[in-house]
PDB file of C-alpha atoms and ligand atoms in Angstrom:
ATOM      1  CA  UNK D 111       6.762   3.970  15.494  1.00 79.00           C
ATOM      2  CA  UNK D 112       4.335   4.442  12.830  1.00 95.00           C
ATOM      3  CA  UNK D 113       2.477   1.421  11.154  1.00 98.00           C
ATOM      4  CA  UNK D 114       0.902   1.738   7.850  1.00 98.00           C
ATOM      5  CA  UNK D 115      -1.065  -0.936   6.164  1.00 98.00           C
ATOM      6  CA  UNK D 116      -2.113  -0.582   2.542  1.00 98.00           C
ATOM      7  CA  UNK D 117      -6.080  -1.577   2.187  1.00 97.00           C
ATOM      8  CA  UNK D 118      -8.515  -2.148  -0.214  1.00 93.00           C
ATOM      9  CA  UNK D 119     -11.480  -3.657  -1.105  1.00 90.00           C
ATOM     10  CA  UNK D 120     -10.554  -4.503  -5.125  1.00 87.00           C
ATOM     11  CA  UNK D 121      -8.361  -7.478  -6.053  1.00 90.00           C
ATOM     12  CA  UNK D 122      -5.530  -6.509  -8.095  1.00 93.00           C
ATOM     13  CA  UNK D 123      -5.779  -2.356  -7.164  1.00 94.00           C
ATOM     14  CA  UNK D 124      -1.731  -3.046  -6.740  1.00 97.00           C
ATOM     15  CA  UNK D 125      -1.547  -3.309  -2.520  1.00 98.00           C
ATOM     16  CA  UNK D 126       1.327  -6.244  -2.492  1.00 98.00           C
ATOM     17  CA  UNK D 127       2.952  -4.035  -5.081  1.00 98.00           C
ATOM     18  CA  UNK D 128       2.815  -0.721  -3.583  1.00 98.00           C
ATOM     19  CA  UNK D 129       3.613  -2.988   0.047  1.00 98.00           C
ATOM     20  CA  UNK D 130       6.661  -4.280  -1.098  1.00 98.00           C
ATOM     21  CA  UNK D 131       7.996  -1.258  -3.223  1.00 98.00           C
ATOM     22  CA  UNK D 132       7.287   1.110  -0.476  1.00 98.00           C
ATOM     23  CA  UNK D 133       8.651  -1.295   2.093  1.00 98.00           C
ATOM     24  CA  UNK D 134      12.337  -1.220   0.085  1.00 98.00           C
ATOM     25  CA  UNK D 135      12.474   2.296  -0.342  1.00 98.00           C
ATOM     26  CA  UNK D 136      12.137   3.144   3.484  1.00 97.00           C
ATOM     27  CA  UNK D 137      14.457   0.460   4.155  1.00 97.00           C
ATOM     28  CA  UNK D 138      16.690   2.088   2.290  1.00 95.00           C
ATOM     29  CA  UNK D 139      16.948   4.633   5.424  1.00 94.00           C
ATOM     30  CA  UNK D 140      15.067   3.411   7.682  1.00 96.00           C
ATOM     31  CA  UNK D 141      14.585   0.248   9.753  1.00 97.00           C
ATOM     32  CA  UNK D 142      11.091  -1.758   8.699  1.00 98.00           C
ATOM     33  CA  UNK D 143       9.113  -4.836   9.200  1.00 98.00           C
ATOM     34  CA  UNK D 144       6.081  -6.148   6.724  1.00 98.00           C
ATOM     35  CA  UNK D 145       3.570  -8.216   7.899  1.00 98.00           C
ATOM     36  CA  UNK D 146       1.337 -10.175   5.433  1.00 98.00           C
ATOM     37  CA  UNK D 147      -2.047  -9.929   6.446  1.00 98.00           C
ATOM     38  CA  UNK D 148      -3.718 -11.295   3.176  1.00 98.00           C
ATOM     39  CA  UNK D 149      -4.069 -15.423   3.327  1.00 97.00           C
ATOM     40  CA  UNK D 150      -3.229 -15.279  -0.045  1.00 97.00           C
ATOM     41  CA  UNK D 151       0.774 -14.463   1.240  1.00 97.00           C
ATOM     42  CA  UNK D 152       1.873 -12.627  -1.991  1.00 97.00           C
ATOM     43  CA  UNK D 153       4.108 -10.232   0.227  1.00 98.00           C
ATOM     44  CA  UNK D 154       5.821 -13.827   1.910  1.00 98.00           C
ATOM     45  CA  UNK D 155       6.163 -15.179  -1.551  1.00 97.00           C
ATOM     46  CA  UNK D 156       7.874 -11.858  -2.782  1.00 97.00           C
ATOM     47  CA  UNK D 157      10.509 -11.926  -0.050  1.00 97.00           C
ATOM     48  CA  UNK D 158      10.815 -15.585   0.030  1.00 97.00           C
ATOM     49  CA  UNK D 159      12.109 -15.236  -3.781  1.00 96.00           C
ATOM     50  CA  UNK D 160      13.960 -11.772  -2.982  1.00 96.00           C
ATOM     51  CA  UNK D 161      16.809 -13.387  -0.755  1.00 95.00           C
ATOM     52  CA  UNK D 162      19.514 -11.254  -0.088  1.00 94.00           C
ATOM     53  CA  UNK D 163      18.010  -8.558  -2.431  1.00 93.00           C
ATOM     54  CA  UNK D 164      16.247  -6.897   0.097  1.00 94.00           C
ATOM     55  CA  UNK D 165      17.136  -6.172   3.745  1.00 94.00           C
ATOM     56  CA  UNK D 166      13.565  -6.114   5.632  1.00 97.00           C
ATOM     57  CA  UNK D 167      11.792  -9.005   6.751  1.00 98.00           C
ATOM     58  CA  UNK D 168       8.262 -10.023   5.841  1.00 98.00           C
ATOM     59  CA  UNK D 169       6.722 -11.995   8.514  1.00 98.00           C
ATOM     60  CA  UNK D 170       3.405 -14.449   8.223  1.00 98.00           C
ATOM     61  CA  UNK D 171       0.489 -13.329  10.828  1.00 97.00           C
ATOM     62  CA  UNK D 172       0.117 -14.437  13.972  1.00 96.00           C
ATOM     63  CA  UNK D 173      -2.713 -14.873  16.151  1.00 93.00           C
ATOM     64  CA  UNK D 174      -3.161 -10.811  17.063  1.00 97.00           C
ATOM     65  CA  UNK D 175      -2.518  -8.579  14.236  1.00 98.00           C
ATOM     66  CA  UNK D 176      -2.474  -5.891  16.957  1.00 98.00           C
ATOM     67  CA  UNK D 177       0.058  -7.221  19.083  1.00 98.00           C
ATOM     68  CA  UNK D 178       2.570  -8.252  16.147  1.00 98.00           C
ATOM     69  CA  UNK D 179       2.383  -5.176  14.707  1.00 98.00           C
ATOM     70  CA  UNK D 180       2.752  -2.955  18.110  1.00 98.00           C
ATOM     71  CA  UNK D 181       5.515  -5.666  18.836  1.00 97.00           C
ATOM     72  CA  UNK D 182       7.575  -4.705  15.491  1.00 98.00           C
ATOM     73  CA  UNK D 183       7.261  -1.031  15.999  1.00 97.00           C
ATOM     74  CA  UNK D 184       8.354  -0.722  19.067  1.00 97.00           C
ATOM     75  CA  UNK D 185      11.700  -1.880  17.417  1.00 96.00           C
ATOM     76  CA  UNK D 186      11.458  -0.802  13.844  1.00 97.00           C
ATOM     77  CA  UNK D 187      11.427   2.604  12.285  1.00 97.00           C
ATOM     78  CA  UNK D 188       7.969   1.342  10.501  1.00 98.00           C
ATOM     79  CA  UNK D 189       5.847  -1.816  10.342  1.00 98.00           C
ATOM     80  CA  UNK D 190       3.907  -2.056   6.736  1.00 98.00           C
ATOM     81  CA  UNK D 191       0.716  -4.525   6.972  1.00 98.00           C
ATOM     82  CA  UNK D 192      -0.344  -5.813   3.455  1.00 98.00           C
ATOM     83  CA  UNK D 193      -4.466  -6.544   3.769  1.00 98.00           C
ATOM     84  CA  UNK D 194      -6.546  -8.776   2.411  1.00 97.00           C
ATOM     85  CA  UNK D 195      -9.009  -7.566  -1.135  1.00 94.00           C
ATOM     86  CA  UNK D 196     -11.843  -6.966   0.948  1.00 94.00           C
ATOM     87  CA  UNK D 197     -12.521  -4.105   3.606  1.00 93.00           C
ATOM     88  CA  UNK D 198     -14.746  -6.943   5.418  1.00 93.00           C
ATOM     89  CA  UNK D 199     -12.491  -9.608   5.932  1.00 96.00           C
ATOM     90  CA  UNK D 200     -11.614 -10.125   9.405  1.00 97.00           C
ATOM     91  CA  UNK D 201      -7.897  -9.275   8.842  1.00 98.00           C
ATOM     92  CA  UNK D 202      -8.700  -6.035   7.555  1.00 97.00           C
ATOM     93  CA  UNK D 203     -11.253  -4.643  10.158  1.00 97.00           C
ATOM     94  CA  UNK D 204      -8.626  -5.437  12.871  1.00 98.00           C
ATOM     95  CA  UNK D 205      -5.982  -3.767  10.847  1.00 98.00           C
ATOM     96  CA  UNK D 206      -7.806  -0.434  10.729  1.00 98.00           C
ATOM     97  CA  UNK D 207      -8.616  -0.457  14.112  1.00 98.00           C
ATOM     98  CA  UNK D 208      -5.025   0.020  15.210  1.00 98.00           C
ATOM     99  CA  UNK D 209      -3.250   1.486  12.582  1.00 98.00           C
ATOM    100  CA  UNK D 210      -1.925   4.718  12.230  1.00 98.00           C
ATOM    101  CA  UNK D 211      -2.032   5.019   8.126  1.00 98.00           C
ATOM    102  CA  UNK D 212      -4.156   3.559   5.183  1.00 98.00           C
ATOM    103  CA  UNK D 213      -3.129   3.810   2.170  1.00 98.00           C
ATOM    104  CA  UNK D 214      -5.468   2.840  -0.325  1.00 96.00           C
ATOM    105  CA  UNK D 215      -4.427   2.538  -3.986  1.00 96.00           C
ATOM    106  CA  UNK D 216      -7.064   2.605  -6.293  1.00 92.00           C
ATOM    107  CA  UNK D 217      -7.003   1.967  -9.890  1.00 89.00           C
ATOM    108  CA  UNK D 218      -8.358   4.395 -12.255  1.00 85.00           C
ATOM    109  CA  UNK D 219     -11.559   2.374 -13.487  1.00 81.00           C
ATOM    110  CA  UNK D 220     -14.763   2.875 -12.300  1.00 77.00           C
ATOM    111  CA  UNK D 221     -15.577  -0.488 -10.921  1.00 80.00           C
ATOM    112  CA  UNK D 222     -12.121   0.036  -8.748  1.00 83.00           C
ATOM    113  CA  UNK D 223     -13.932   3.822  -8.014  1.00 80.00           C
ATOM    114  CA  UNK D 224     -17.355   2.198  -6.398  1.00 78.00           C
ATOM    115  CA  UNK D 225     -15.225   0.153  -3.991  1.00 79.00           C
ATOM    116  CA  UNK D 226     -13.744   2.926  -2.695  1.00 86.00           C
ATOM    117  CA  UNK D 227     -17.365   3.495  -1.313  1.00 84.00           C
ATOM    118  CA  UNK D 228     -16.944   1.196   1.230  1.00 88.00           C
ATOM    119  CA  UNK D 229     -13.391   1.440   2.104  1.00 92.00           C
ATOM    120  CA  UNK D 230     -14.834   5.559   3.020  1.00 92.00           C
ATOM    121  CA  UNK D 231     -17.641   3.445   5.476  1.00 93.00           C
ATOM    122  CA  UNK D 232     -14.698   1.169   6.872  1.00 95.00           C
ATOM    123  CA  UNK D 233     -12.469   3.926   7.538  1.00 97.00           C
ATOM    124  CA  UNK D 234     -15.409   5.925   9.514  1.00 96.00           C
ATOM    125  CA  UNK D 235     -16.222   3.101  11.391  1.00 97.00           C
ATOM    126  CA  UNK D 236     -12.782   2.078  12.393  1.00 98.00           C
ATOM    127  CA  UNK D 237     -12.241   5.608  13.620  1.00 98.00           C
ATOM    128  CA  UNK D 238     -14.624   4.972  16.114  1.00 98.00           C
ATOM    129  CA  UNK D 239     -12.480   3.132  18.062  1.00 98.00           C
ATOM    130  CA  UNK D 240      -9.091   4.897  16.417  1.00 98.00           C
ATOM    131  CA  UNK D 241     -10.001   7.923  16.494  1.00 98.00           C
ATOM    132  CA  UNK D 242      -6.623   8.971  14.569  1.00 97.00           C
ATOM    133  CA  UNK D 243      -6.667   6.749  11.901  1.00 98.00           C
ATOM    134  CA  UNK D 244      -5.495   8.241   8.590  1.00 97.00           C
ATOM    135  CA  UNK D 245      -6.036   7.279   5.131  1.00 96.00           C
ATOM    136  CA  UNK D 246      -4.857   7.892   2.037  1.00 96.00           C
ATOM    137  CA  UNK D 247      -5.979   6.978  -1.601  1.00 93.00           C
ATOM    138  CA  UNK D 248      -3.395   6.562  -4.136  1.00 94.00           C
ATOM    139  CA  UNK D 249      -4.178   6.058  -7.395  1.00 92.00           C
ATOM    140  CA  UNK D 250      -1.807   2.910  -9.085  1.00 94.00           C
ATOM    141  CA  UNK D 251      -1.692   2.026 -12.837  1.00 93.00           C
ATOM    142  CA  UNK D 252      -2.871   5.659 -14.082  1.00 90.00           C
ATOM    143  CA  UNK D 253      -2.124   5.758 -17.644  1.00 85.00           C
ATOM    144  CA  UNK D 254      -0.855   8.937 -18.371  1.00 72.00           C
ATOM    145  CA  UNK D 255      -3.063  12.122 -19.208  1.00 66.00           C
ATOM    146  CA  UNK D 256      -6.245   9.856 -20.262  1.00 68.00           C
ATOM    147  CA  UNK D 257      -9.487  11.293 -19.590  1.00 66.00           C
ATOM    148  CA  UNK D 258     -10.359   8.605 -17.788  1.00 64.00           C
ATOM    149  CA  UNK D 259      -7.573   9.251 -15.213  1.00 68.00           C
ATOM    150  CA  UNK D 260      -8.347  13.117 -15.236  1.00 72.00           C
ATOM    151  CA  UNK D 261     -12.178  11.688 -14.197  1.00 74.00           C
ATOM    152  CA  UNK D 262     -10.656   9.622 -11.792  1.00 75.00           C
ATOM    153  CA  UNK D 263      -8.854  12.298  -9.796  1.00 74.00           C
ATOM    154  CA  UNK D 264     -12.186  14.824  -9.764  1.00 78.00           C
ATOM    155  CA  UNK D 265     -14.465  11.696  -8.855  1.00 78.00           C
ATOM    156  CA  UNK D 266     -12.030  10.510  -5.769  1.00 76.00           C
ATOM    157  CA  UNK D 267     -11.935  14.306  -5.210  1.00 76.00           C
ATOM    158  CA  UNK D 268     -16.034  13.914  -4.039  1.00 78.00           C
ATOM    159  CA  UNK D 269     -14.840  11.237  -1.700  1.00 82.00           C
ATOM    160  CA  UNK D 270     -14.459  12.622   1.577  1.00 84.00           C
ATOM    161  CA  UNK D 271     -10.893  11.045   2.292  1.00 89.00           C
ATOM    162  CA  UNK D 272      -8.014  12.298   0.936  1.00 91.00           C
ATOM    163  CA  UNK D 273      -6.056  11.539  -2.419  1.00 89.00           C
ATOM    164  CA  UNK D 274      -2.170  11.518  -2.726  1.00 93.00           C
ATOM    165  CA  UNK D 275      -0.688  14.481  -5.173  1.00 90.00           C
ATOM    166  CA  UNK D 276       1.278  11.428  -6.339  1.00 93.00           C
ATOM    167  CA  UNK D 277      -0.375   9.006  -8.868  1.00 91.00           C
ATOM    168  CA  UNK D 278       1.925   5.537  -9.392  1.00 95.00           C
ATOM    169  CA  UNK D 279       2.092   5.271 -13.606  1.00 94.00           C
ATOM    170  CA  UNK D 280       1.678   1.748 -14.934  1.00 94.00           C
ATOM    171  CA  UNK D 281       4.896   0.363 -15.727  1.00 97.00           C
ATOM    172  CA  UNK D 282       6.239  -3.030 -16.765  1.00 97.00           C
ATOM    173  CA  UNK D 283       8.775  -2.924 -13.809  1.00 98.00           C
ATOM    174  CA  UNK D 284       6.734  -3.062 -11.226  1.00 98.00           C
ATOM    175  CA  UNK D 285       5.644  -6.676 -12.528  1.00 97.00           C
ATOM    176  CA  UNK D 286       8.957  -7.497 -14.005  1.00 97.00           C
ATOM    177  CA  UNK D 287      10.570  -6.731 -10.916  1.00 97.00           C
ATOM    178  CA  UNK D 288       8.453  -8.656  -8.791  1.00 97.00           C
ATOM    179  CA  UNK D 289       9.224 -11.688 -10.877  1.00 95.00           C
ATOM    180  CA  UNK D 290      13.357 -11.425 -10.758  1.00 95.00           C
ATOM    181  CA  UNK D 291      12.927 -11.151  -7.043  1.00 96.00           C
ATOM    182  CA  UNK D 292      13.463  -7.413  -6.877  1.00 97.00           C
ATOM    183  CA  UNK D 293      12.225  -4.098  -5.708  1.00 98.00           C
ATOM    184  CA  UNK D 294      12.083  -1.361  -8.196  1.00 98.00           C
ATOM    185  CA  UNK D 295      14.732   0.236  -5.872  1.00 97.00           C
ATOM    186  CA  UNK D 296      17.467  -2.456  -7.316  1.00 94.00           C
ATOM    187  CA  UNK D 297      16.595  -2.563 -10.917  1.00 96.00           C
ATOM    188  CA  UNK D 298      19.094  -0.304 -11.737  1.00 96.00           C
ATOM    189  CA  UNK D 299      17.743   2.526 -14.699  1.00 97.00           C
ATOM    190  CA  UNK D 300      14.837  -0.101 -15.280  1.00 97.00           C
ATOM    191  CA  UNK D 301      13.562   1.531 -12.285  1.00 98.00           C
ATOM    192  CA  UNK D 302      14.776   5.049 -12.373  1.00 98.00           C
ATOM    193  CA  UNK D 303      11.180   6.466 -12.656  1.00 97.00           C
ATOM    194  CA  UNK D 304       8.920   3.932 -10.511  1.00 98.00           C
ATOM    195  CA  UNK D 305      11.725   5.022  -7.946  1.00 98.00           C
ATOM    196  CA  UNK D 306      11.023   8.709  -8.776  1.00 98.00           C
ATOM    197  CA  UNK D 307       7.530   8.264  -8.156  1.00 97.00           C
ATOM    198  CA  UNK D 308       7.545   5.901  -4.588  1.00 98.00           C
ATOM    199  CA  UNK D 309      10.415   7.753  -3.727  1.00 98.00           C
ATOM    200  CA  UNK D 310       8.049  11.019  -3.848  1.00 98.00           C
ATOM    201  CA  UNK D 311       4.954   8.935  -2.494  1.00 98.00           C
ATOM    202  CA  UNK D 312       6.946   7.812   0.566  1.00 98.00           C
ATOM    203  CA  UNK D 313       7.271  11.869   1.203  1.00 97.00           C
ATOM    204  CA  UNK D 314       3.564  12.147   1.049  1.00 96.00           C
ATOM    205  CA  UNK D 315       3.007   9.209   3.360  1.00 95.00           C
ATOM    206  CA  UNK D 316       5.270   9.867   6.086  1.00 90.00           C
ATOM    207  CA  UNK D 317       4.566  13.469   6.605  1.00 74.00           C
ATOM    208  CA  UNK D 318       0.921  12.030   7.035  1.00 54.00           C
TER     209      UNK D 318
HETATM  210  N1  ATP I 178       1.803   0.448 -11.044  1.00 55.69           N
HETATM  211  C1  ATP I 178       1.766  -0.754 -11.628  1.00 55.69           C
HETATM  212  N2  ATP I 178       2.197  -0.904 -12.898  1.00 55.69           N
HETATM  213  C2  ATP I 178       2.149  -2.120 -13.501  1.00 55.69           C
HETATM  214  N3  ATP I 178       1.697  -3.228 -12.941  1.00 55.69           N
HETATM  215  C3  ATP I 178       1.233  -3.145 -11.672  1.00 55.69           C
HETATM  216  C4  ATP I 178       1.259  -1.909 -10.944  1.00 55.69           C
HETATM  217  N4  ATP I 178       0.733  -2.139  -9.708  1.00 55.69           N
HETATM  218  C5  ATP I 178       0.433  -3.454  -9.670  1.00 55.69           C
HETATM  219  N5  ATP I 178       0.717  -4.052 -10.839  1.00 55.69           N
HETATM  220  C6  ATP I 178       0.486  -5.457 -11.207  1.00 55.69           C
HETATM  221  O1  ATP I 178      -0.908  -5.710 -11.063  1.00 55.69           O
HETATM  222  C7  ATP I 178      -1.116  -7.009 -10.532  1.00 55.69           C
HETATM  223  C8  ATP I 178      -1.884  -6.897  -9.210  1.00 55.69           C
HETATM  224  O2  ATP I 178      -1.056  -6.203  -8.281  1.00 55.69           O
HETATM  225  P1  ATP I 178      -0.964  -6.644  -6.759  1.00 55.69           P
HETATM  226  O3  ATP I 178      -0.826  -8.112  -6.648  1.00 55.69           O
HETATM  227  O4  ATP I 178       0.029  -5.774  -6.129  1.00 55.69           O
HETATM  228  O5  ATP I 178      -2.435  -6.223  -6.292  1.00 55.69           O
HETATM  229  P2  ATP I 178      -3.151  -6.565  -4.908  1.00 55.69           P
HETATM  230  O6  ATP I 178      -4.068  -5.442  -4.633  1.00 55.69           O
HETATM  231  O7  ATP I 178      -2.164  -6.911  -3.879  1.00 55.69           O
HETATM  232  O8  ATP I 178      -3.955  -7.872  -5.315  1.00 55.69           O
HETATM  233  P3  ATP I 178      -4.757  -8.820  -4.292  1.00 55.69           P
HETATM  234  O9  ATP I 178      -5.991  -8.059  -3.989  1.00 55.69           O
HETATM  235  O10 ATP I 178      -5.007 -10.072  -5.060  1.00 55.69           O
HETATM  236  O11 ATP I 178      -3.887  -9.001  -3.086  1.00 55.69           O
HETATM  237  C9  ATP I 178       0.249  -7.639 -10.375  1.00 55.69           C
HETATM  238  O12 ATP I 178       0.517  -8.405 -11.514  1.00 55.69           O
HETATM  239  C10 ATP I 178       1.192  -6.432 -10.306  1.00 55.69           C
HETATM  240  O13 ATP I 178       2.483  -6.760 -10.798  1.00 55.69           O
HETATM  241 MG1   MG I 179      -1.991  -8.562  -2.638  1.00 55.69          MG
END
């Protein structure tokens, strides 16, 4: 079954976030594993805290990304693959050659904006040898209606890979989650709208 991995080439553009909040809403109906690709194991540290709060596992890499991750979907619904800050570390480039989705969230700065650059070259080169390989930008953290998000949206719109409808808002929950050991999906009414908003994303993404 499908395996997504969320990719980037920015530190911080929100991929362990989005990774672990997407991750709980589909296990909320369907059955997924994560795998944390980045060395820097933010995902494993998130479930590690999260106990009995969520009901996925996250697993640490093993030697071939490709055959854990082919392993886990051939008995979950989904495998999610959280990637390294940089489009050239080793992790990533074997990620995108086997995966069926990228999502990319992107932060609505220009400095996050010229990354995207080469994540566009990364994606075009991995499709060389997977062919199918879809992406997805997603912009994280927009603050609403700025101009500078507005930009954002018409600049991404000259990139030649496509952008989600849904933009994830900056909110304290996504951080204050994270540090109770939660999802966004068990938060309660902290959470109603980050829900909203992955709840809608997850539509986007698994129509993909
Ligand atoms: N939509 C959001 N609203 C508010 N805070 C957010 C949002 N998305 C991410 N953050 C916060 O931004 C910080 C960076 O997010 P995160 O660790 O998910 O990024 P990352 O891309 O995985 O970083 P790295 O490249 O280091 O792995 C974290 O403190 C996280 O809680
Ligand atoms: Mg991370």
């Amino acid at each position: 079954m499908p395996i997504i991995a969320v990719v980037g080439n920015k530190g911080g553009a929100g991929k362990t976030t989005l990774c672990v909040n997407l991750a709980a809403g589909i296990s909320r109906s369907n059955s997924i594993a994560v795998i944390d690709a980045d060395p820097q194991g933010s995902s494993l540290q998130w479930r590690a805290i999260a106990g009995d709060n969520v009901n996925f596992p996250v697993y640490a890499p093993t030697f071939s990304l490709r055959d854990q991750a082919t392993k886990y979907s051939t008995k979950n619904d989904y495998v999610l693959i959280d990637c390294p800050p940089s489009v050239h570390a080793p992790q990533t480039v074997s990620v995108l050659e086997f995966t069926d989705i990228a999502l990319i969230p992107v932060q609505p700065s220009p400095v996050d904006l010229w990354a995207t650059v080469h994540i566009e070259k990364a994606i075009n080169e991995a499709r060389e040898v997977n062919p199918s390989l879809k992406a997805l930008l997603v912009i994280n953290q927009l603050e609403s209606r700025t101009t500078l998000s507005k930009l954002v949206r018409e600049v991404l719109n000259e990139i030649a890979l496509p952008v989600a409808e849904t933009a994830v808002r900056r909110r304290a929950i996504y951080r204050n989650s994270a540090l109770e050991g939660k999802s966004v999906f068990n938060v309660g009414k902290r959470g109603a709208d980050a829900v909203d908003e992955l709840e809608s994303l997850i539509k986007e993404v698994i129509k993909e």
